[in-house]
PDB file of C-alpha atoms and ligand atoms in Angstrom:
ATOM      1  CA  MET D   1      -0.133  -0.162   0.013  1.00  0.00           C
ATOM      2  CA  PRO D   2       1.429   3.313  -0.900  1.00  0.00           C
ATOM      3  CA  LEU D   3       2.317   5.473   1.983  1.00  0.00           C
ATOM      4  CA  HIS D   4       0.908   9.154   1.853  1.00  0.00           C
ATOM      5  CA  PHE D   5       2.979  11.814   4.052  1.00  0.00           C
ATOM      6  CA  SER D   6       3.170  15.514   4.742  1.00  0.00           C
ATOM      7  CA  CYS D   7       5.164  17.272   7.547  1.00  0.00           C
ATOM      8  CA  THR D   8       3.006  18.967  10.108  1.00  0.00           C
ATOM      9  CA  MET D   9       5.767  20.683  11.577  1.00  0.00           C
ATOM     10  CA  CYS D  10       5.386  19.064  14.927  1.00  0.00           C
ATOM     11  CA  GLY D  11       9.051  19.408  15.650  1.00  0.00           C
ATOM     12  CA  HIS D  12       9.392  16.153  17.206  1.00  0.00           C
ATOM     13  CA  CYS D  13      12.481  14.958  14.677  1.00  0.00           C
ATOM     14  CA  CYS D  14      14.364  18.020  16.056  1.00  0.00           C
ATOM     15  CA  ARG D  15      14.698  17.078  19.625  1.00  0.00           C
ATOM     16  CA  GLY D  16      16.953  14.890  21.663  1.00  0.00           C
ATOM     17  CA  LEU D  17      18.778  13.389  18.485  1.00  0.00           C
ATOM     18  CA  ARG D  18      22.051  12.162  17.241  1.00  0.00           C
ATOM     19  CA  ILE D  19      21.850  13.315  13.653  1.00  0.00           C
ATOM     20  CA  PRO D  20      24.277  11.506  11.179  1.00  0.00           C
ATOM     21  CA  LEU D  21      26.434  14.018   9.332  1.00  0.00           C
ATOM     22  CA  ASN D  22      28.982  13.832   6.669  1.00  0.00           C
ATOM     23  CA  LEU D  23      32.330  15.192   7.369  1.00  0.00           C
ATOM     24  CA  SER D  24      31.605  18.573   5.615  1.00  0.00           C
ATOM     25  CA  GLU D  25      28.360  18.809   7.635  1.00  0.00           C
ATOM     26  CA  ALA D  26      30.095  18.009  10.701  1.00  0.00           C
ATOM     27  CA  ILE D  27      32.536  20.953  10.192  1.00  0.00           C
ATOM     28  CA  ASP D  28      29.694  23.309   9.350  1.00  0.00           C
ATOM     29  CA  TRP D  29      27.623  22.070  12.426  1.00  0.00           C
ATOM     30  CA  LEU D  30      31.011  22.618  14.602  1.00  0.00           C
ATOM     31  CA  SER D  31      31.581  25.917  13.386  1.00  0.00           C
ATOM     32  CA  ASP D  32      27.986  27.020  14.124  1.00  0.00           C
ATOM     33  CA  GLY D  33      28.822  25.966  18.005  1.00  0.00           C
ATOM     34  CA  GLY D  34      27.329  22.592  17.768  1.00  0.00           C
ATOM     35  CA  GLU D  35      28.479  19.484  19.436  1.00  0.00           C
ATOM     36  CA  THR D  36      29.531  16.138  17.687  1.00  0.00           C
ATOM     37  CA  GLN D  37      30.309  12.594  18.561  1.00  0.00           C
ATOM     38  CA  LEU D  38      31.403   9.299  16.855  1.00  0.00           C
ATOM     39  CA  LEU D  39      29.462   6.406  17.022  1.00  0.00           C
ATOM     40  CA  CYS D  40      31.702   3.288  16.716  1.00  0.00           C
ATOM     41  CA  GLU D  41      30.416  -0.409  15.727  1.00  0.00           C
ATOM     42  CA  ALA D  42      31.931  -3.266  14.376  1.00  0.00           C
ATOM     43  CA  ILE D  43      31.000  -6.375  12.268  1.00  0.00           C
ATOM     44  CA  PRO D  44      33.042  -9.516  12.738  1.00  0.00           C
ATOM     45  CA  TRP D  45      34.130 -10.387   9.213  1.00  0.00           C
ATOM     46  CA  PRO D  46      35.822 -13.998   9.229  1.00  0.00           C
ATOM     47  CA  ALA D  47      35.376 -14.504   5.535  1.00  0.00           C
ATOM     48  CA  GLU D  48      34.300 -12.480   2.356  1.00  0.00           C
ATOM     49  CA  PRO D  49      30.560 -13.094   1.892  1.00  0.00           C
ATOM     50  CA  ALA D  50      29.076 -14.193  -1.485  1.00  0.00           C
ATOM     51  CA  VAL D  51      29.211 -11.805  -4.403  1.00  0.00           C
ATOM     52  CA  ASP D  52      25.465 -11.757  -4.671  1.00  0.00           C
ATOM     53  CA  ASN D  53      24.909 -10.933  -0.783  1.00  0.00           C
ATOM     54  CA  LEU D  54      23.810  -7.411  -1.361  1.00  0.00           C
ATOM     55  CA  LEU D  55      23.462  -6.549   2.586  1.00  0.00           C
ATOM     56  CA  ALA D  56      26.979  -7.521   2.967  1.00  0.00           C
ATOM     57  CA  ALA D  57      28.108  -5.637   0.015  1.00  0.00           C
ATOM     58  CA  TYR D  58      26.384  -2.569   1.503  1.00  0.00           C
ATOM     59  CA  LYS D  59      27.880  -2.918   4.894  1.00  0.00           C
ATOM     60  CA  PHE D  60      31.269  -3.421   3.104  1.00  0.00           C
ATOM     61  CA  GLN D  61      31.191  -0.168   1.510  1.00  0.00           C
ATOM     62  CA  ARG D  62      30.149   1.766   4.737  1.00  0.00           C
ATOM     63  CA  SER D  63      32.945   0.428   6.724  1.00  0.00           C
ATOM     64  CA  PHE D  64      36.736   0.018   7.004  1.00  0.00           C
ATOM     65  CA  PRO D  65      39.019  -3.283   7.599  1.00  0.00           C
ATOM     66  CA  ALA D  66      40.294  -3.808  11.336  1.00  0.00           C
ATOM     67  CA  LEU D  67      41.304  -6.816  13.464  1.00  0.00           C
ATOM     68  CA  SER D  68      40.450  -7.585  16.978  1.00  0.00           C
ATOM     69  CA  GLY D  69      42.884  -9.995  17.977  1.00  0.00           C
ATOM     70  CA  THR D  70      43.077 -12.390  15.123  1.00  0.00           C
ATOM     71  CA  LEU D  71      39.328 -11.808  14.178  1.00  0.00           C
ATOM     72  CA  PRO D  72      38.810  -9.649  10.966  1.00  0.00           C
ATOM     73  CA  LEU D  73      36.408  -6.816  11.634  1.00  0.00           C
ATOM     74  CA  ARG D  74      34.625  -4.322   9.336  1.00  0.00           C
ATOM     75  CA  VAL D  75      34.279  -1.118  11.465  1.00  0.00           C
ATOM     76  CA  ILE D  76      31.754   1.401  10.849  1.00  0.00           C
ATOM     77  CA  VAL D  77      32.324   5.070  12.384  1.00  0.00           C
ATOM     78  CA  THR D  78      29.277   7.383  12.130  1.00  0.00           C
ATOM     79  CA  VAL D  79      29.764  11.102  12.972  1.00  0.00           C
ATOM     80  CA  VAL D  80      26.731  12.308  14.618  1.00  0.00           C
ATOM     81  CA  ALA D  81      25.257  15.944  15.666  1.00  0.00           C
ATOM     82  CA  ALA D  82      24.269  15.336  19.301  1.00  0.00           C
ATOM     83  CA  PHE D  83      22.060  17.292  21.403  1.00  0.00           C
ATOM     84  CA  ASP D  84      19.565  16.793  24.287  1.00  0.00           C
ATOM     85  CA  GLY D  85      16.305  18.548  24.048  1.00  0.00           C
ATOM     86  CA  PRO D  86      15.555  20.939  21.038  1.00  0.00           C
ATOM     87  CA  CYS D  87      18.152  21.173  18.264  1.00  0.00           C
ATOM     88  CA  PRO D  88      19.961  24.479  18.510  1.00  0.00           C
ATOM     89  CA  HIS D  89      18.600  25.425  15.036  1.00  0.00           C
ATOM     90  CA  LEU D  90      14.933  25.024  16.203  1.00  0.00           C
ATOM     91  CA  LYS D  91      13.139  28.073  16.395  1.00  0.00           C
ATOM     92  CA  SER D  92      10.301  29.017  18.620  1.00  0.00           C
ATOM     93  CA  ASP D  93       7.683  28.364  15.934  1.00  0.00           C
ATOM     94  CA  LEU D  94       9.202  24.905  15.327  1.00  0.00           C
ATOM     95  CA  ARG D  95      10.854  26.147  11.975  1.00  0.00           C
ATOM     96  CA  CYS D  96      14.470  25.186  11.238  1.00  0.00           C
ATOM     97  CA  GLY D  97      16.570  28.227  11.655  1.00  0.00           C
ATOM     98  CA  ALA D  98      19.180  26.644   9.454  1.00  0.00           C
ATOM     99  CA  TYR D  99      16.937  25.427   6.601  1.00  0.00           C
ATOM    100  CA  ASP D 100      18.983  26.086   3.801  1.00  0.00           C
ATOM    101  CA  ARG D 101      21.999  24.336   5.134  1.00  0.00           C
ATOM    102  CA  ARG D 102      20.322  21.706   7.273  1.00  0.00           C
ATOM    103  CA  PRO D 103      21.968  18.359   7.418  1.00  0.00           C
ATOM    104  CA  ARG D 104      20.777  16.075   4.549  1.00  0.00           C
ATOM    105  CA  VAL D 105      19.453  13.539   7.051  1.00  0.00           C
ATOM    106  CA  CYS D 106      17.129  16.247   7.999  1.00  0.00           C
ATOM    107  CA  ARG D 107      16.023  16.825   4.598  1.00  0.00           C
ATOM    108  CA  ILE D 108      15.008  13.166   3.939  1.00  0.00           C
ATOM    109  CA  TYR D 109      13.237  12.490   7.346  1.00  0.00           C
ATOM    110  CA  PRO D 110      11.292  10.495   7.699  1.00  0.00           C
ATOM    111  CA  ALA D 111      12.413   8.420   4.639  1.00  0.00           C
ATOM    112  CA  GLU D 112      15.190   5.884   5.439  1.00  0.00           C
ATOM    113  CA  ILE D 113      18.711   6.041   4.213  1.00  0.00           C
ATOM    114  CA  ASN D 114      19.441   2.219   4.390  1.00  0.00           C
ATOM    115  CA  PRO D 115      18.098   0.847   1.423  1.00  0.00           C
ATOM    116  CA  PHE D 116      17.525  -2.536   3.484  1.00  0.00           C
ATOM    117  CA  ILE D 117      15.200  -0.873   6.023  1.00  0.00           C
ATOM    118  CA  ALA D 118      11.589  -0.364   5.321  1.00  0.00           C
ATOM    119  CA  LEU D 119       9.747   2.649   5.942  1.00  0.00           C
ATOM    120  CA  ARG D 120       7.321   2.007   8.924  1.00  0.00           C
ATOM    121  CA  PRO D 121       5.490   4.857  10.142  1.00  0.00           C
ATOM    122  CA  ALA D 122       5.375   3.590  13.794  1.00  0.00           C
ATOM    123  CA  GLY D 123       8.997   3.535  14.001  1.00  0.00           C
ATOM    124  CA  LYS D 124       8.984   7.414  13.140  1.00  0.00           C
ATOM    125  CA  GLY D 125       8.333  10.570  15.322  1.00  0.00           C
ATOM    126  CA  CYS D 126       5.622  11.860  13.048  1.00  0.00           C
ATOM    127  CA  PRO D 127       2.268  12.049  14.314  1.00  0.00           C
ATOM    128  CA  PRO D 128      -0.613   9.797  12.793  1.00  0.00           C
ATOM    129  CA  GLU D 129      -2.158  12.793  11.115  1.00  0.00           C
ATOM    130  CA  ALA D 130       1.060  13.118   9.199  1.00  0.00           C
ATOM    131  CA  TRP D 131       0.341   9.808   7.362  1.00  0.00           C
ATOM    132  CA  ASP D 132      -3.256  10.898   5.877  1.00  0.00           C
ATOM    133  CA  ASN D 133      -4.223   9.494   2.749  1.00  0.00           C
ATOM    134  CA  ARG D 134      -4.918  13.012   1.432  1.00  0.00           C
ATOM    135  CA  TYR D 135      -1.391  13.987   1.226  1.00  0.00           C
ATOM    136  CA  PRO D 136       1.099  13.003  -1.636  1.00  0.00           C
ATOM    137  CA  VAL D 137       2.344   9.475  -1.768  1.00  0.00           C
ATOM    138  CA  LEU D 138       5.874   9.478  -0.382  1.00  0.00           C
ATOM    139  CA  GLU D 139       6.477   5.767  -0.755  1.00  0.00           C
ATOM    140  CA  ALA D 140       5.022   3.076  -3.162  1.00  0.00           C
ATOM    141  CA  SER D 141       6.264  -0.629  -3.702  1.00  0.00           C
ATOM    142  CA  GLY D 142       9.417  -0.101  -1.491  1.00  0.00           C
ATOM    143  CA  ARG D 143      10.308   3.093  -3.648  1.00  0.00           C
ATOM    144  CA  TYR D 144      10.328   6.920  -2.655  1.00  0.00           C
ATOM    145  CA  VAL D 145       8.405   8.634  -5.366  1.00  0.00           C
ATOM    146  CA  ASP D 146       9.794  12.435  -5.101  1.00  0.00           C
ATOM    147  CA  ARG D 147      12.742  12.916  -7.301  1.00  0.00           C
ATOM    148  CA  THR D 148      14.408  15.463  -5.030  1.00  0.00           C
ATOM    149  CA  LEU D 149      14.032  12.893  -2.280  1.00  0.00           C
ATOM    150  CA  THR D 150      15.478  10.154  -4.052  1.00  0.00           C
ATOM    151  CA  ALA D 151      18.443  12.370  -5.213  1.00  0.00           C
ATOM    152  CA  ASP D 152      19.070  13.341  -1.509  1.00  0.00           C
ATOM    153  CA  ILE D 153      19.025   9.819  -0.343  1.00  0.00           C
ATOM    154  CA  GLU D 154      21.498   8.743  -3.276  1.00  0.00           C
ATOM    155  CA  ALA D 155      23.732  11.843  -2.052  1.00  0.00           C
ATOM    156  CA  LEU D 156      23.707  10.674   1.501  1.00  0.00           C
ATOM    157  CA  ARG D 157      24.668   6.962   0.478  1.00  0.00           C
ATOM    158  CA  ALA D 158      27.560   8.397  -1.797  1.00  0.00           C
ATOM    159  CA  THR D 159      28.938  10.703   0.861  1.00  0.00           C
ATOM    160  CA  ASP D 160      28.641   7.721   3.688  1.00  0.00           C
ATOM    161  CA  ILE D 161      30.806   5.670   1.209  1.00  0.00           C
ATOM    162  CA  ARG D 162      33.087   8.717   0.161  1.00  0.00           C
ATOM    163  CA  ASP D 163      33.877   9.733   3.726  1.00  0.00           C
ATOM    164  CA  VAL D 164      34.900   6.092   5.035  1.00  0.00           C
ATOM    165  CA  GLU D 165      38.761   6.342   4.605  1.00  0.00           C
ATOM    166  CA  ALA D 166      38.660   9.867   6.294  1.00  0.00           C
ATOM    167  CA  LYS D 167      36.616   8.518   9.160  1.00  0.00           C
ATOM    168  CA  GLN D 168      39.267   5.595   9.544  1.00  0.00           C
ATOM    169  CA  ILE D 169      41.862   8.186   9.900  1.00  0.00           C
ATOM    170  CA  LEU D 170      39.819  10.333  12.188  1.00  0.00           C
ATOM    171  CA  SER D 171      39.488   7.494  14.657  1.00  0.00           C
ATOM    172  CA  SER D 172      43.061   6.883  14.586  1.00  0.00           C
ATOM    173  CA  VAL D 173      44.041  10.910  15.037  1.00  0.00           C
ATOM    174  CA  LEU D 174      41.510  10.772  18.257  1.00  0.00           C
ATOM    175  CA  GLY D 175      42.972   7.560  19.476  1.00  0.00           C
ATOM    176  CA  VAL D 176      39.863   5.557  19.304  1.00  0.00           C
ATOM    177  CA  ARG D 177      40.274   1.690  19.161  1.00  0.00           C
ATOM    178  CA  ALA D 178      37.011   0.452  20.534  1.00  0.00           C
ATOM    179  CA  ALA D 179      33.618  -0.587  19.105  1.00  0.00           C
ATOM    180  CA  ALA D 180      30.703  -1.897  20.026  1.00  0.00           C
ATOM    181  CA  LEU D 181      29.405  -5.240  18.387  1.00  0.00           C
ATOM    182  CA  ALA D 182      27.154  -3.942  15.653  1.00  0.00           C
ATOM    183  CA  ASN D 183      23.306  -4.746  16.673  1.00  0.00           C
ATOM    184  CA  GLU D 184      24.233  -4.641  20.139  1.00  0.00           C
ATOM    185  CA  GLY D 185      25.178  -0.743  20.360  1.00  0.00           C
ATOM    186  CA  PHE D 186      27.613   1.833  19.866  1.00  0.00           C
ATOM    187  CA  VAL D 187      30.890   3.112  21.734  1.00  0.00           C
ATOM    188  CA  VAL D 188      30.196   7.013  22.064  1.00  0.00           C
ATOM    189  CA  VAL D 189      33.221   9.125  21.478  1.00  0.00           C
ATOM    190  CA  SER D 190      32.731  12.802  22.735  1.00  0.00           C
ATOM    191  CA  PRO D 191      36.024  14.562  22.237  1.00  0.00           C
ATOM    192  CA  GLY D 192      34.731  18.236  22.408  1.00  0.00           C
ATOM    193  CA  ARG D 193      34.283  20.775  19.816  1.00  0.00           C
ATOM    194  CA  GLU D 194      37.735  22.221  19.383  1.00  0.00           C
ATOM    195  CA  THR D 195      39.454  18.826  19.426  1.00  0.00           C
ATOM    196  CA  MET D 196      36.886  17.218  16.911  1.00  0.00           C
ATOM    197  CA  THR D 197      37.082  20.175  14.566  1.00  0.00           C
ATOM    198  CA  ARG D 198      41.023  19.631  14.418  1.00  0.00           C
ATOM    199  CA  ALA D 199      40.786  16.086  13.872  1.00  0.00           C
ATOM    200  CA  ILE D 200      38.278  16.209  11.193  1.00  0.00           C
ATOM    201  CA  ALA D 201      40.477  18.940   9.347  1.00  0.00           C
ATOM    202  CA  LEU D 202      43.660  16.588   9.680  1.00  0.00           C
ATOM    203  CA  ALA D 203      41.811  13.382   8.745  1.00  0.00           C
ATOM    204  CA  ILE D 204      40.446  15.183   5.562  1.00  0.00           C
ATOM    205  CA  ASP D 205      43.875  16.655   4.831  1.00  0.00           C
ATOM    206  CA  LYS D 206      45.956  13.187   5.498  1.00  0.00           C
ATOM    207  CA  VAL D 207      43.441  11.104   3.497  1.00  0.00           C
ATOM    208  CA  GLU D 208      44.275  12.917   0.334  1.00  0.00           C
ATOM    209  CA  GLY D 209      47.757  11.800   0.178  1.00  0.00           C
ATOM    210  CA  LEU D 210      47.348   8.106   1.450  1.00  0.00           C
ATOM    211  CA  ASP D 211      45.541   6.955  -1.723  1.00  0.00           C
ATOM    212  CA  GLY D 212      43.723   4.126   0.231  1.00  0.00           C
ATOM    213  CA  ASN D 213      46.979   2.943   1.992  1.00  0.00           C
ATOM    214  CA  VAL D 214      45.545   3.275   5.557  1.00  0.00           C
ATOM    215  CA  SER D 215      47.019   0.624   8.098  1.00  0.00           C
ATOM    216  CA  ILE D 216      44.920  -2.079   9.591  1.00  0.00           C
ATOM    217  CA  VAL D 217      44.934  -2.023  13.416  1.00  0.00           C
ATOM    218  CA  SER D 218      43.645  -3.948  16.307  1.00  0.00           C
ATOM    219  CA  TRP D 219      40.292  -2.685  18.027  1.00  0.00           C
ATOM    220  CA  THR D 220      38.702  -3.919  21.216  1.00  0.00           C
ATOM    221  CA  LEU D 221      35.033  -5.026  20.951  1.00  0.00           C
ATOM    222  CA  ILE D 222      32.980  -3.779  23.923  1.00  0.00           C
ATOM    223  CA  SER D 223      30.008  -5.470  25.111  1.00  0.00           C
ATOM    224  CA  ASN D 224      27.931  -5.296  28.178  1.00  0.00           C
ATOM    225  CA  ARG D 225      27.035  -8.962  27.746  1.00  0.00           C
ATOM    226  CA  CYS D 226      29.138 -11.749  29.345  1.00  0.00           C
ATOM    227  CA  SER D 227      27.749 -14.267  26.991  1.00  0.00           C
ATOM    228  CA  THR D 228      28.997 -12.046  23.970  1.00  0.00           C
ATOM    229  CA  ARG D 229      32.566 -11.159  25.529  1.00  0.00           C
ATOM    230  CA  ASP D 230      32.890 -15.200  26.098  1.00  0.00           C
ATOM    231  CA  THR D 231      31.959 -15.835  22.410  1.00  0.00           C
ATOM    232  CA  LEU D 232      34.699 -13.216  21.138  1.00  0.00           C
ATOM    233  CA  ALA D 233      37.292 -14.417  23.428  1.00  0.00           C
ATOM    234  CA  SER D 234      36.531 -17.890  22.064  1.00  0.00           C
ATOM    235  CA  VAL D 235      37.584 -16.810  18.565  1.00  0.00           C
ATOM    236  CA  ASP D 236      40.655 -14.865  19.653  1.00  0.00           C
ATOM    237  CA  ALA D 237      39.099 -11.497  19.453  1.00  0.00           C
ATOM    238  CA  GLN D 238      39.850  -8.982  22.143  1.00  0.00           C
ATOM    239  CA  ALA D 239      36.834  -8.162  24.151  1.00  0.00           C
ATOM    240  CA  ALA D 240      36.304  -6.109  27.309  1.00  0.00           C
ATOM    241  CA  ALA D 241      33.297  -4.668  29.284  1.00  0.00           C
ATOM    242  CA  PRO D 242      32.004  -0.863  29.045  1.00  0.00           C
ATOM    243  CA  GLU D 243      33.996  -0.294  32.352  1.00  0.00           C
ATOM    244  CA  ALA D 244      37.313  -0.714  30.192  1.00  0.00           C
ATOM    245  CA  LEU D 245      36.519   2.263  28.220  1.00  0.00           C
ATOM    246  CA  PRO D 246      38.635   5.417  28.881  1.00  0.00           C
ATOM    247  CA  ASP D 247      37.257   8.930  29.703  1.00  0.00           C
ATOM    248  CA  GLY D 248      35.412  10.408  26.813  1.00  0.00           C
ATOM    249  CA  GLN D 249      33.977   7.152  25.526  1.00  0.00           C
ATOM    250  CA  THR D 250      30.764   5.402  26.867  1.00  0.00           C
ATOM    251  CA  TYR D 251      28.780   2.654  25.823  1.00  0.00           C
ATOM    252  CA  LEU D 252      25.155   2.920  24.649  1.00  0.00           C
ATOM    253  CA  GLY D 253      23.521  -0.642  24.456  1.00  0.00           C
ATOM    254  CA  PHE D 254      20.389  -1.282  22.874  1.00  0.00           C
ATOM    255  CA  ASP D 255      19.543  -3.771  25.517  1.00  0.00           C
ATOM    256  CA  ALA D 256      20.319  -2.064  28.933  1.00  0.00           C
ATOM    257  CA  SER D 257      19.973  -5.609  30.603  1.00  0.00           C
ATOM    258  CA  ARG D 258      23.395  -7.282  31.340  1.00  0.00           C
ATOM    259  CA  ASP D 259      23.801 -10.854  31.522  1.00  0.00           C
ATOM    260  CA  ASP D 260      26.604 -10.662  34.037  1.00  0.00           C
TER     261      ASP D 260
HETATM  262  S1  SF4 Y   1      18.925  21.230  11.557  1.00  0.00           S
HETATM  263 FE1  SF4 Y   1      16.686  21.960  11.458  1.00  0.00          FE
HETATM  264  S2  SF4 Y   1      15.872  20.412  10.390  1.00  0.00           S
HETATM  265 FE2  SF4 Y   1      17.482  19.469  11.565  1.00  0.00          FE
HETATM  266  S3  SF4 Y   1      17.248  18.946  13.540  1.00  0.00           S
HETATM  267 FE3  SF4 Y   1      17.983  20.873  13.453  1.00  0.00          FE
HETATM  268  S4  SF4 Y   1      15.976  22.297  13.611  1.00  0.00           S
HETATM  269 FE4  SF4 Y   1      15.347  20.106  12.993  1.00  0.00          FE
HETATM  270  S1  SF4 Y   2       8.315  14.649  13.136  1.00  0.00           S
HETATM  271 FE1  SF4 Y   2       7.622  14.222  11.078  1.00  0.00          FE
HETATM  272  S2  SF4 Y   2       5.676  15.502  11.037  1.00  0.00           S
HETATM  273 FE2  SF4 Y   2       7.114  16.091  12.783  1.00  0.00          FE
HETATM  274  S3  SF4 Y   2       8.480  18.131  11.830  1.00  0.00           S
HETATM  275 FE3  SF4 Y   2       9.304  16.009  12.054  1.00  0.00          FE
HETATM  276  S4  SF4 Y   2       9.077  15.512   9.571  1.00  0.00           S
HETATM  277 FE4  SF4 Y   2       7.628  16.671  10.207  1.00  0.00          FE
END
């Protein structure tokens, strides 16, 4: 069934968020006085998947290679704008104060970036009246209809892939070597505005001269689950509990309950 949609300007999607940014958007966000964080997650990658595994290919493109002990990994680092409460750009009349230069993720909401995630109104912050059948069709048969929207989604995916090596260097510049297991959570790194600004500029500068030759280094996999750490240790991966993280890094688990 087609999904109809029109934004009601309720402002829910502009509060208490972590908005994924590409690196040039992150520089703009920081220069506007905003705060950013890194979200780090890792996927065990013991062998290359089949060539027709499109989901694996998507994950591969968005990630860089690493090791944990002897276990091969793919690490995904996401730079996010982070704020509790209203976005610093949200005006009192609930309009965006940076509308013309708002991040691409804001432009496409409530559409999904990930082509393997179906759009579900129940998973979005938009009120029920925003999905009324009187409004234009947003999505039909799994495809977004509006050409500007599809172009923005394509551009988002392209910059996500383009920035991978620079984010690999960025994590190295910031001394980040810990990631949560994908699907369990994230390691959240909060370096502060000035440090992040310098680190992103350095990473962009360095990546241009490296021509794809970024060293593969060892990462620690953080989990709040004893069973996960035991499983990782059994395959010679380096695993640790969230308490092992250094200052400035925290663990954000999808499941707050621990099994230890
Ligand atoms: S930048 Fe604008 S659209 Fe994006 S969260 Fe902030 S107020 Fe909302
Ligand atoms: S939550 Fe949905 S309806 Fe509300 S402002 Fe954001 S996009 Fe519009």
